[in-house]
mmCIF file with all atom_site columns, C-alpha atoms in Angstrom:
data_model
loop_
_atom_site.group_PDB
_atom_site.id
_atom_site.type_symbol
_atom_site.label_atom_id
_atom_site.label_alt_id
_atom_site.label_comp_id
_atom_site.label_asym_id
_atom_site.label_entity_id
_atom_site.label_seq_id
_atom_site.pdbx_PDB_ins_code
_atom_site.Cartn_x
_atom_site.Cartn_y
_atom_site.Cartn_z
_atom_site.occupancy
_atom_site.B_iso_or_equiv
_atom_site.pdbx_formal_charge
_atom_site.auth_seq_id
_atom_site.auth_comp_id
_atom_site.auth_asym_id
_atom_site.auth_atom_id
_atom_site.pdbx_PDB_model_num
ATOM 1   C CA . UNK A 1 1   ? -0.008  0.021  0.031   1.00 0.00 ? 56  UNK A CA 1
ATOM 2   C CA . UNK A 1 2   ? 2.791   2.471  0.970   1.00 0.00 ? 57  UNK A CA 1
ATOM 3   C CA . UNK A 1 3   ? 4.702   1.860  -2.281  1.00 0.00 ? 58  UNK A CA 1
ATOM 4   C CA . UNK A 1 4   ? 1.584   2.401  -4.334  1.00 0.00 ? 59  UNK A CA 1
ATOM 5   C CA . UNK A 1 5   ? 0.890   5.606  -2.588  1.00 0.00 ? 60  UNK A CA 1
ATOM 6   C CA . UNK A 1 6   ? 4.444   6.710  -3.193  1.00 0.00 ? 61  UNK A CA 1
ATOM 7   C CA . UNK A 1 7   ? 4.313   5.926  -6.828  1.00 0.00 ? 62  UNK A CA 1
ATOM 8   C CA . UNK A 1 8   ? 1.008   7.842  -7.272  1.00 0.00 ? 63  UNK A CA 1
ATOM 9   C CA . UNK A 1 9   ? 2.380   10.773 -5.252  1.00 0.00 ? 64  UNK A CA 1
ATOM 10  C CA . UNK A 1 10  ? 5.544   10.850 -7.438  1.00 0.00 ? 65  UNK A CA 1
ATOM 11  C CA . UNK A 1 11  ? 3.561   10.825 -10.604 1.00 0.00 ? 66  UNK A CA 1
ATOM 12  C CA . UNK A 1 12  ? 1.169   13.518 -9.252  1.00 0.00 ? 67  UNK A CA 1
ATOM 13  C CA . UNK A 1 13  ? 4.118   15.826 -8.318  1.00 0.00 ? 68  UNK A CA 1
ATOM 14  C CA . UNK A 1 14  ? 5.629   15.261 -11.858 1.00 0.00 ? 69  UNK A CA 1
ATOM 15  C CA . UNK A 1 15  ? 2.271   16.096 -13.511 1.00 0.00 ? 70  UNK A CA 1
ATOM 16  C CA . UNK A 1 16  ? 1.797   19.174 -11.321 1.00 0.00 ? 71  UNK A CA 1
ATOM 17  C CA . UNK A 1 17  ? 5.247   20.522 -12.042 1.00 0.00 ? 72  UNK A CA 1
ATOM 18  C CA . UNK A 1 18  ? 4.983   19.885 -15.770 1.00 0.00 ? 73  UNK A CA 1
ATOM 19  C CA . UNK A 1 19  ? 1.697   21.654 -15.908 1.00 0.00 ? 74  UNK A CA 1
ATOM 20  C CA . UNK A 1 20  ? 3.189   24.677 -14.103 1.00 0.00 ? 75  UNK A CA 1
ATOM 21  C CA . UNK A 1 21  ? 6.167   24.753 -16.462 1.00 0.00 ? 76  UNK A CA 1
ATOM 22  C CA . UNK A 1 22  ? 3.880   24.682 -19.293 1.00 0.00 ? 77  UNK A CA 1
ATOM 23  C CA . UNK A 1 23  ? 1.798   27.438 -17.961 1.00 0.00 ? 78  UNK A CA 1
ATOM 24  C CA . UNK A 1 24  ? 4.914   29.636 -17.522 1.00 0.00 ? 79  UNK A CA 1
ATOM 25  C CA . UNK A 1 25  ? 4.831   29.444 -21.391 1.00 0.00 ? 80  UNK A CA 1
ATOM 26  C CA . UNK A 1 26  ? 8.488   30.324 -21.807 1.00 0.00 ? 81  UNK A CA 1
ATOM 27  C CA . UNK A 1 27  ? 8.507   32.985 -19.012 1.00 0.00 ? 82  UNK A CA 1
ATOM 28  C CA . UNK A 1 28  ? 11.266  32.668 -16.413 1.00 0.00 ? 83  UNK A CA 1
ATOM 29  C CA . UNK A 1 29  ? 10.715  31.117 -12.993 1.00 0.00 ? 84  UNK A CA 1
ATOM 30  C CA . UNK A 1 30  ? 11.325  34.564 -11.581 1.00 0.00 ? 85  UNK A CA 1
ATOM 31  C CA . UNK A 1 31  ? 7.671   35.404 -12.521 1.00 0.00 ? 86  UNK A CA 1
ATOM 32  C CA . UNK A 1 32  ? 6.623   33.085 -9.651  1.00 0.00 ? 87  UNK A CA 1
ATOM 33  C CA . UNK A 1 33  ? 9.245   34.327 -7.367  1.00 0.00 ? 88  UNK A CA 1
ATOM 34  C CA . UNK A 1 34  ? 8.129   37.845 -7.691  1.00 0.00 ? 89  UNK A CA 1
ATOM 35  C CA . UNK A 1 35  ? 4.490   37.101 -7.816  1.00 0.00 ? 90  UNK A CA 1
ATOM 36  C CA . UNK A 1 36  ? 4.228   34.670 -4.838  1.00 0.00 ? 91  UNK A CA 1
ATOM 37  C CA . UNK A 1 37  ? 4.550   35.612 -1.167  1.00 0.00 ? 92  UNK A CA 1
ATOM 38  C CA . UNK A 1 38  ? 7.507   33.910 0.691   1.00 0.00 ? 93  UNK A CA 1
ATOM 39  C CA . UNK A 1 39  ? 8.724   32.103 -2.457  1.00 0.00 ? 94  UNK A CA 1
ATOM 40  C CA . UNK A 1 40  ? 12.380  32.323 -3.034  1.00 0.00 ? 95  UNK A CA 1
ATOM 41  C CA . UNK A 1 41  ? 14.140  31.016 -6.156  1.00 0.00 ? 96  UNK A CA 1
ATOM 42  C CA . UNK A 1 42  ? 15.102  27.716 -4.375  1.00 0.00 ? 97  UNK A CA 1
ATOM 43  C CA . UNK A 1 43  ? 11.457  27.131 -3.432  1.00 0.00 ? 98  UNK A CA 1
ATOM 44  C CA . UNK A 1 44  ? 10.148  27.702 -6.931  1.00 0.00 ? 99  UNK A CA 1
ATOM 45  C CA . UNK A 1 45  ? 12.958  25.643 -8.505  1.00 0.00 ? 100 UNK A CA 1
ATOM 46  C CA . UNK A 1 46  ? 12.239  22.713 -5.971  1.00 0.00 ? 101 UNK A CA 1
ATOM 47  C CA . UNK A 1 47  ? 8.458   22.858 -6.736  1.00 0.00 ? 102 UNK A CA 1
ATOM 48  C CA . UNK A 1 48  ? 9.258   22.559 -10.483 1.00 0.00 ? 103 UNK A CA 1
ATOM 49  C CA . UNK A 1 49  ? 11.431  19.541 -9.908  1.00 0.00 ? 104 UNK A CA 1
ATOM 50  C CA . UNK A 1 50  ? 8.535   17.103 -9.772  1.00 0.00 ? 105 UNK A CA 1
ATOM 51  C CA . UNK A 1 51  ? 9.188   13.933 -7.751  1.00 0.00 ? 106 UNK A CA 1
ATOM 52  C CA . UNK A 1 52  ? 12.598  15.113 -6.666  1.00 0.00 ? 107 UNK A CA 1
ATOM 53  C CA . UNK A 1 53  ? 11.023  17.496 -4.185  1.00 0.00 ? 108 UNK A CA 1
ATOM 54  C CA . UNK A 1 54  ? 10.262  14.442 -2.010  1.00 0.00 ? 109 UNK A CA 1
ATOM 55  C CA . UNK A 1 55  ? 13.872  14.134 -1.046  1.00 0.00 ? 110 UNK A CA 1
ATOM 56  C CA . UNK A 1 56  ? 15.183  17.710 -1.698  1.00 0.00 ? 111 UNK A CA 1
ATOM 57  C CA . UNK A 1 57  ? 14.949  19.384 1.657   1.00 0.00 ? 112 UNK A CA 1
ATOM 58  C CA . UNK A 1 58  ? 12.056  19.363 3.900   1.00 0.00 ? 113 UNK A CA 1
ATOM 59  C CA . UNK A 1 59  ? 10.176  22.373 2.364   1.00 0.00 ? 114 UNK A CA 1
ATOM 60  C CA . UNK A 1 60  ? 6.442   22.296 2.015   1.00 0.00 ? 115 UNK A CA 1
ATOM 61  C CA . UNK A 1 61  ? 5.207   20.513 -0.949  1.00 0.00 ? 116 UNK A CA 1
ATOM 62  C CA . UNK A 1 62  ? 2.873   22.181 -3.455  1.00 0.00 ? 117 UNK A CA 1
ATOM 63  C CA . UNK A 1 63  ? -0.878  21.886 -2.708  1.00 0.00 ? 118 UNK A CA 1
ATOM 64  C CA . UNK A 1 64  ? -4.135  23.678 -3.191  1.00 0.00 ? 119 UNK A CA 1
ATOM 65  C CA . UNK A 1 65  ? -3.274  26.908 -1.501  1.00 0.00 ? 120 UNK A CA 1
ATOM 66  C CA . UNK A 1 66  ? 0.074   27.467 -3.341  1.00 0.00 ? 121 UNK A CA 1
ATOM 67  C CA . UNK A 1 67  ? -1.559  26.412 -6.682  1.00 0.00 ? 122 UNK A CA 1
ATOM 68  C CA . UNK A 1 68  ? -4.446  28.907 -6.268  1.00 0.00 ? 123 UNK A CA 1
ATOM 69  C CA . UNK A 1 69  ? -1.763  31.587 -5.823  1.00 0.00 ? 124 UNK A CA 1
ATOM 70  C CA . UNK A 1 70  ? 0.059   30.372 -8.972  1.00 0.00 ? 125 UNK A CA 1
ATOM 71  C CA . UNK A 1 71  ? -3.169  30.269 -10.976 1.00 0.00 ? 126 UNK A CA 1
ATOM 72  C CA . UNK A 1 72  ? -3.680  33.907 -9.863  1.00 0.00 ? 127 UNK A CA 1
ATOM 73  C CA . UNK A 1 73  ? -0.084  34.958 -10.703 1.00 0.00 ? 128 UNK A CA 1
ATOM 74  C CA . UNK A 1 74  ? -0.036  33.275 -14.078 1.00 0.00 ? 129 UNK A CA 1
ATOM 75  C CA . UNK A 1 75  ? -3.536  34.372 -14.886 1.00 0.00 ? 130 UNK A CA 1
ATOM 76  C CA . UNK A 1 76  ? -4.690  30.915 -15.830 1.00 0.00 ? 131 UNK A CA 1
ATOM 77  C CA . UNK A 1 77  ? -8.371  30.742 -16.642 1.00 0.00 ? 132 UNK A CA 1
ATOM 78  C CA . UNK A 1 78  ? -10.699 28.012 -17.647 1.00 0.00 ? 133 UNK A CA 1
ATOM 79  C CA . UNK A 1 79  ? -9.663  24.505 -18.267 1.00 0.00 ? 134 UNK A CA 1
ATOM 80  C CA . UNK A 1 80  ? -5.968  25.139 -17.788 1.00 0.00 ? 135 UNK A CA 1
ATOM 81  C CA . UNK A 1 81  ? -6.335  26.623 -14.305 1.00 0.00 ? 136 UNK A CA 1
ATOM 82  C CA . UNK A 1 82  ? -8.984  23.970 -13.364 1.00 0.00 ? 137 UNK A CA 1
ATOM 83  C CA . UNK A 1 83  ? -6.601  21.047 -14.342 1.00 0.00 ? 138 UNK A CA 1
ATOM 84  C CA . UNK A 1 84  ? -3.830  22.596 -12.349 1.00 0.00 ? 139 UNK A CA 1
ATOM 85  C CA . UNK A 1 85  ? -6.109  22.874 -9.314  1.00 0.00 ? 140 UNK A CA 1
ATOM 86  C CA . UNK A 1 86  ? -7.155  19.163 -9.841  1.00 0.00 ? 141 UNK A CA 1
ATOM 87  C CA . UNK A 1 87  ? -3.588  18.107 -9.791  1.00 0.00 ? 142 UNK A CA 1
ATOM 88  C CA . UNK A 1 88  ? -2.903  20.027 -6.605  1.00 0.00 ? 143 UNK A CA 1
ATOM 89  C CA . UNK A 1 89  ? -5.883  18.505 -4.864  1.00 0.00 ? 144 UNK A CA 1
ATOM 90  C CA . UNK A 1 90  ? -4.564  15.091 -5.965  1.00 0.00 ? 145 UNK A CA 1
ATOM 91  C CA . UNK A 1 91  ? -1.229  15.966 -4.436  1.00 0.00 ? 146 UNK A CA 1
ATOM 92  C CA . UNK A 1 92  ? -2.843  17.174 -1.194  1.00 0.00 ? 147 UNK A CA 1
ATOM 93  C CA . UNK A 1 93  ? -5.018  14.029 -0.928  1.00 0.00 ? 148 UNK A CA 1
ATOM 94  C CA . UNK A 1 94  ? -1.976  11.683 -1.448  1.00 0.00 ? 149 UNK A CA 1
ATOM 95  C CA . UNK A 1 95  ? 0.226   13.535 0.941   1.00 0.00 ? 150 UNK A CA 1
ATOM 96  C CA . UNK A 1 96  ? -2.514  13.328 3.718   1.00 0.00 ? 151 UNK A CA 1
ATOM 97  C CA . UNK A 1 97  ? -2.524  9.542  2.992   1.00 0.00 ? 152 UNK A CA 1
ATOM 98  C CA . UNK A 1 98  ? 1.295   9.146  3.306   1.00 0.00 ? 153 UNK A CA 1
ATOM 99  C CA . UNK A 1 99  ? 1.394   11.270 6.455   1.00 0.00 ? 154 UNK A CA 1
ATOM 100 C CA . UNK A 1 100 ? -0.333  8.356  8.248   1.00 0.00 ? 155 UNK A CA 1
ATOM 101 C CA . UNK A 1 101 ? 3.124   6.493  7.879   1.00 0.00 ? 156 UNK A CA 1
ATOM 102 C CA . UNK A 1 102 ? 5.811   7.346  10.278  1.00 0.00 ? 157 UNK A CA 1
ATOM 103 C CA . UNK A 1 103 ? 8.851   8.745  8.600   1.00 0.00 ? 158 UNK A CA 1
ATOM 104 C CA . UNK A 1 104 ? 7.003   8.729  5.242   1.00 0.00 ? 159 UNK A CA 1
ATOM 105 C CA . UNK A 1 105 ? 8.969   11.494 3.463   1.00 0.00 ? 160 UNK A CA 1
ATOM 106 C CA . UNK A 1 106 ? 12.413  9.912  3.965   1.00 0.00 ? 161 UNK A CA 1
ATOM 107 C CA . UNK A 1 107 ? 10.870  6.390  3.182   1.00 0.00 ? 162 UNK A CA 1
ATOM 108 C CA . UNK A 1 108 ? 9.257   7.679  0.057   1.00 0.00 ? 163 UNK A CA 1
ATOM 109 C CA . UNK A 1 109 ? 12.501  9.597  -1.097  1.00 0.00 ? 164 UNK A CA 1
ATOM 110 C CA . UNK A 1 110 ? 14.514  6.372  -0.620  1.00 0.00 ? 165 UNK A CA 1
ATOM 111 C CA . UNK A 1 111 ? 11.907  4.361  -2.455  1.00 0.00 ? 166 UNK A CA 1
ATOM 112 C CA . UNK A 1 112 ? 11.642  6.749  -5.374  1.00 0.00 ? 167 UNK A CA 1
ATOM 113 C CA . UNK A 1 113 ? 15.350  7.101  -5.862  1.00 0.00 ? 168 UNK A CA 1
ATOM 114 C CA . UNK A 1 114 ? 16.365  3.500  -5.375  1.00 0.00 ? 169 UNK A CA 1
ATOM 115 C CA . UNK A 1 115 ? 13.441  1.107  -5.640  1.00 0.00 ? 170 UNK A CA 1
ATOM 116 C CA . UNK A 1 116 ? 11.783  -1.246 -3.241  1.00 0.00 ? 171 UNK A CA 1
ATOM 117 C CA . UNK A 1 117 ? 14.857  -2.595 -1.599  1.00 0.00 ? 172 UNK A CA 1
ATOM 118 C CA . UNK A 1 118 ? 15.860  0.849  -0.320  1.00 0.00 ? 173 UNK A CA 1
ATOM 119 C CA . UNK A 1 119 ? 12.853  1.127  1.861   1.00 0.00 ? 174 UNK A CA 1
ATOM 120 C CA . UNK A 1 120 ? 13.721  -2.076 3.767   1.00 0.00 ? 175 UNK A CA 1
ATOM 121 C CA . UNK A 1 121 ? 17.515  -1.808 3.481   1.00 0.00 ? 176 UNK A CA 1
ATOM 122 C CA . UNK A 1 122 ? 18.550  1.606  2.680   1.00 0.00 ? 177 UNK A CA 1
ATOM 123 C CA . UNK A 1 123 ? 22.404  0.883  2.748   1.00 0.00 ? 178 UNK A CA 1
ATOM 124 C CA . UNK A 1 124 ? 22.487  -1.918 0.249   1.00 0.00 ? 179 UNK A CA 1
ATOM 125 C CA . UNK A 1 125 ? 20.028  -0.391 -2.219  1.00 0.00 ? 180 UNK A CA 1
ATOM 126 C CA . UNK A 1 126 ? 22.303  2.406  -3.489  1.00 0.00 ? 181 UNK A CA 1
ATOM 127 C CA . UNK A 1 127 ? 24.077  0.352  -5.959  1.00 0.00 ? 182 UNK A CA 1
ATOM 128 C CA . UNK A 1 128 ? 21.140  -1.750 -7.291  1.00 0.00 ? 183 UNK A CA 1
ATOM 129 C CA . UNK A 1 129 ? 19.897  -1.440 -10.855 1.00 0.00 ? 184 UNK A CA 1
ATOM 130 C CA . UNK A 1 130 ? 16.717  0.308  -11.478 1.00 0.00 ? 185 UNK A CA 1
ATOM 131 C CA . UNK A 1 131 ? 13.717  -1.858 -10.981 1.00 0.00 ? 186 UNK A CA 1
ATOM 132 C CA . UNK A 1 132 ? 10.953  -2.426 -13.606 1.00 0.00 ? 187 UNK A CA 1
ATOM 133 C CA . UNK A 1 133 ? 8.764   -0.245 -11.495 1.00 0.00 ? 188 UNK A CA 1
ATOM 134 C CA . UNK A 1 134 ? 11.201  2.625  -11.661 1.00 0.00 ? 189 UNK A CA 1
ATOM 135 C CA . UNK A 1 135 ? 11.489  2.299  -15.493 1.00 0.00 ? 190 UNK A CA 1
ATOM 136 C CA . UNK A 1 136 ? 7.694   2.458  -15.666 1.00 0.00 ? 191 UNK A CA 1
ATOM 137 C CA . UNK A 1 137 ? 7.911   5.948  -14.038 1.00 0.00 ? 192 UNK A CA 1
ATOM 138 C CA . UNK A 1 138 ? 9.711   7.334  -17.020 1.00 0.00 ? 193 UNK A CA 1
ATOM 139 C CA . UNK A 1 139 ? 7.740   9.397  -19.569 1.00 0.00 ? 194 UNK A CA 1
ATOM 140 C CA . UNK A 1 140 ? 4.733   7.391  -20.768 1.00 0.00 ? 195 UNK A CA 1
ATOM 141 C CA . UNK A 1 141 ? 2.940   7.587  -24.224 1.00 0.00 ? 196 UNK A CA 1
ATOM 142 C CA . UNK A 1 142 ? -0.675  8.853  -24.099 1.00 0.00 ? 197 UNK A CA 1
ATOM 143 C CA . UNK A 1 143 ? -2.217  5.302  -24.082 1.00 0.00 ? 198 UNK A CA 1
ATOM 144 C CA . UNK A 1 144 ? -0.215  4.364  -20.964 1.00 0.00 ? 199 UNK A CA 1
ATOM 145 C CA . UNK A 1 145 ? -1.128  7.507  -18.920 1.00 0.00 ? 200 UNK A CA 1
ATOM 146 C CA . UNK A 1 146 ? -3.295  6.931  -15.855 1.00 0.00 ? 201 UNK A CA 1
ATOM 147 C CA . UNK A 1 147 ? -6.997  7.222  -16.328 1.00 0.00 ? 202 UNK A CA 1
ATOM 148 C CA . UNK A 1 148 ? -7.295  10.279 -14.104 1.00 0.00 ? 203 UNK A CA 1
ATOM 149 C CA . UNK A 1 149 ? -4.861  12.158 -16.354 1.00 0.00 ? 204 UNK A CA 1
ATOM 150 C CA . UNK A 1 150 ? -6.801  11.373 -19.382 1.00 0.00 ? 205 UNK A CA 1
ATOM 151 C CA . UNK A 1 151 ? -10.153 12.184 -17.810 1.00 0.00 ? 206 UNK A CA 1
ATOM 152 C CA . UNK A 1 152 ? -8.709  15.626 -16.632 1.00 0.00 ? 207 UNK A CA 1
ATOM 153 C CA . UNK A 1 153 ? -7.443  16.563 -19.946 1.00 0.00 ? 208 UNK A CA 1
ATOM 154 C CA . UNK A 1 154 ? -10.607 15.351 -21.777 1.00 0.00 ? 209 UNK A CA 1
ATOM 155 C CA . UNK A 1 155 ? -12.709 17.294 -19.308 1.00 0.00 ? 210 UNK A CA 1
ATOM 156 C CA . UNK A 1 156 ? -10.665 20.398 -19.931 1.00 0.00 ? 211 UNK A CA 1
ATOM 157 C CA . UNK A 1 157 ? -10.965 20.035 -23.769 1.00 0.00 ? 212 UNK A CA 1
ATOM 158 C CA . UNK A 1 158 ? -14.709 19.657 -23.329 1.00 0.00 ? 213 UNK A CA 1
ATOM 159 C CA . UNK A 1 159 ? -14.810 22.880 -21.195 1.00 0.00 ? 214 UNK A CA 1
ATOM 160 C CA . UNK A 1 160 ? -12.681 24.852 -23.736 1.00 0.00 ? 215 UNK A CA 1
ATOM 161 C CA . UNK A 1 161 ? -15.054 23.840 -26.696 1.00 0.00 ? 216 UNK A CA 1
ATOM 162 C CA . UNK A 1 162 ? -18.068 24.886 -24.660 1.00 0.00 ? 217 UNK A CA 1
ATOM 163 C CA . UNK A 1 163 ? -16.427 28.183 -23.796 1.00 0.00 ? 218 UNK A CA 1
ATOM 164 C CA . UNK A 1 164 ? -15.518 28.779 -27.468 1.00 0.00 ? 219 UNK A CA 1
ATOM 165 C CA . UNK A 1 165 ? -19.130 28.017 -28.461 1.00 0.00 ? 220 UNK A CA 1
ATOM 166 C CA . UNK A 1 166 ? -20.466 30.576 -25.985 1.00 0.00 ? 221 UNK A CA 1
ATOM 167 C CA . UNK A 1 167 ? -18.137 33.192 -27.220 1.00 0.00 ? 222 UNK A CA 1
ATOM 168 C CA . UNK A 1 168 ? -18.921 32.680 -30.838 1.00 0.00 ? 223 UNK A CA 1
ATOM 169 C CA . UNK A 1 169 ? -22.591 32.756 -30.044 1.00 0.00 ? 224 UNK A CA 1
ATOM 170 C CA . UNK A 1 170 ? -22.278 36.040 -28.049 1.00 0.00 ? 225 UNK A CA 1
ATOM 171 C CA . UNK A 1 171 ? -20.196 37.499 -30.806 1.00 0.00 ? 226 UNK A CA 1
ATOM 172 C CA . UNK A 1 172 ? -22.812 36.760 -33.344 1.00 0.00 ? 227 UNK A CA 1
ATOM 173 C CA . UNK A 1 173 ? -25.273 39.001 -31.528 1.00 0.00 ? 228 UNK A CA 1
ATOM 174 C CA . UNK A 1 174 ? -28.928 38.604 -30.792 1.00 0.00 ? 229 UNK A CA 1
ATOM 175 C CA . UNK A 1 175 ? -30.092 38.167 -34.354 1.00 0.00 ? 230 UNK A CA 1
ATOM 176 C CA . UNK A 1 176 ? -27.488 35.630 -35.043 1.00 0.00 ? 231 UNK A CA 1
ATOM 177 C CA . UNK A 1 177 ? -25.493 37.725 -37.534 1.00 0.00 ? 232 UNK A CA 1
#
């Protein structure tokens, strides 16, 4: 159970950070540093590192509160902001579940970096070859993405199409011309 939660948590952090990087749309990370309260360059860099933030320091992990501020700073509207908030809710939910395990963050960091053996014998796992599970965490094609990612993106696409239809209808005027 713990390992499954850690895998899901690592994937959620990766998805969250990739979405924020995409939302920056080529702008420097400094946009977030300047726009967020109490967010130094090292915090922003850590948040954008995906799963690595599990073992990089003991700073707070991204969640709904931070994400709400990021959505505001980056002026994300519609499906893009909604998807980022869904990812943040998933991160928060999984973190709450992991917090039920004593020493969860160190154990999770060891597991993500070195595989299942690291969690039980941290000393001997450092030289082990990557496990099949760890290889599975690498970038996956669309057909292999988790169902919640596909559903979130599909929902966002439906919302975008609906918004476009409303705008086109409003632009046509009351007589339809």
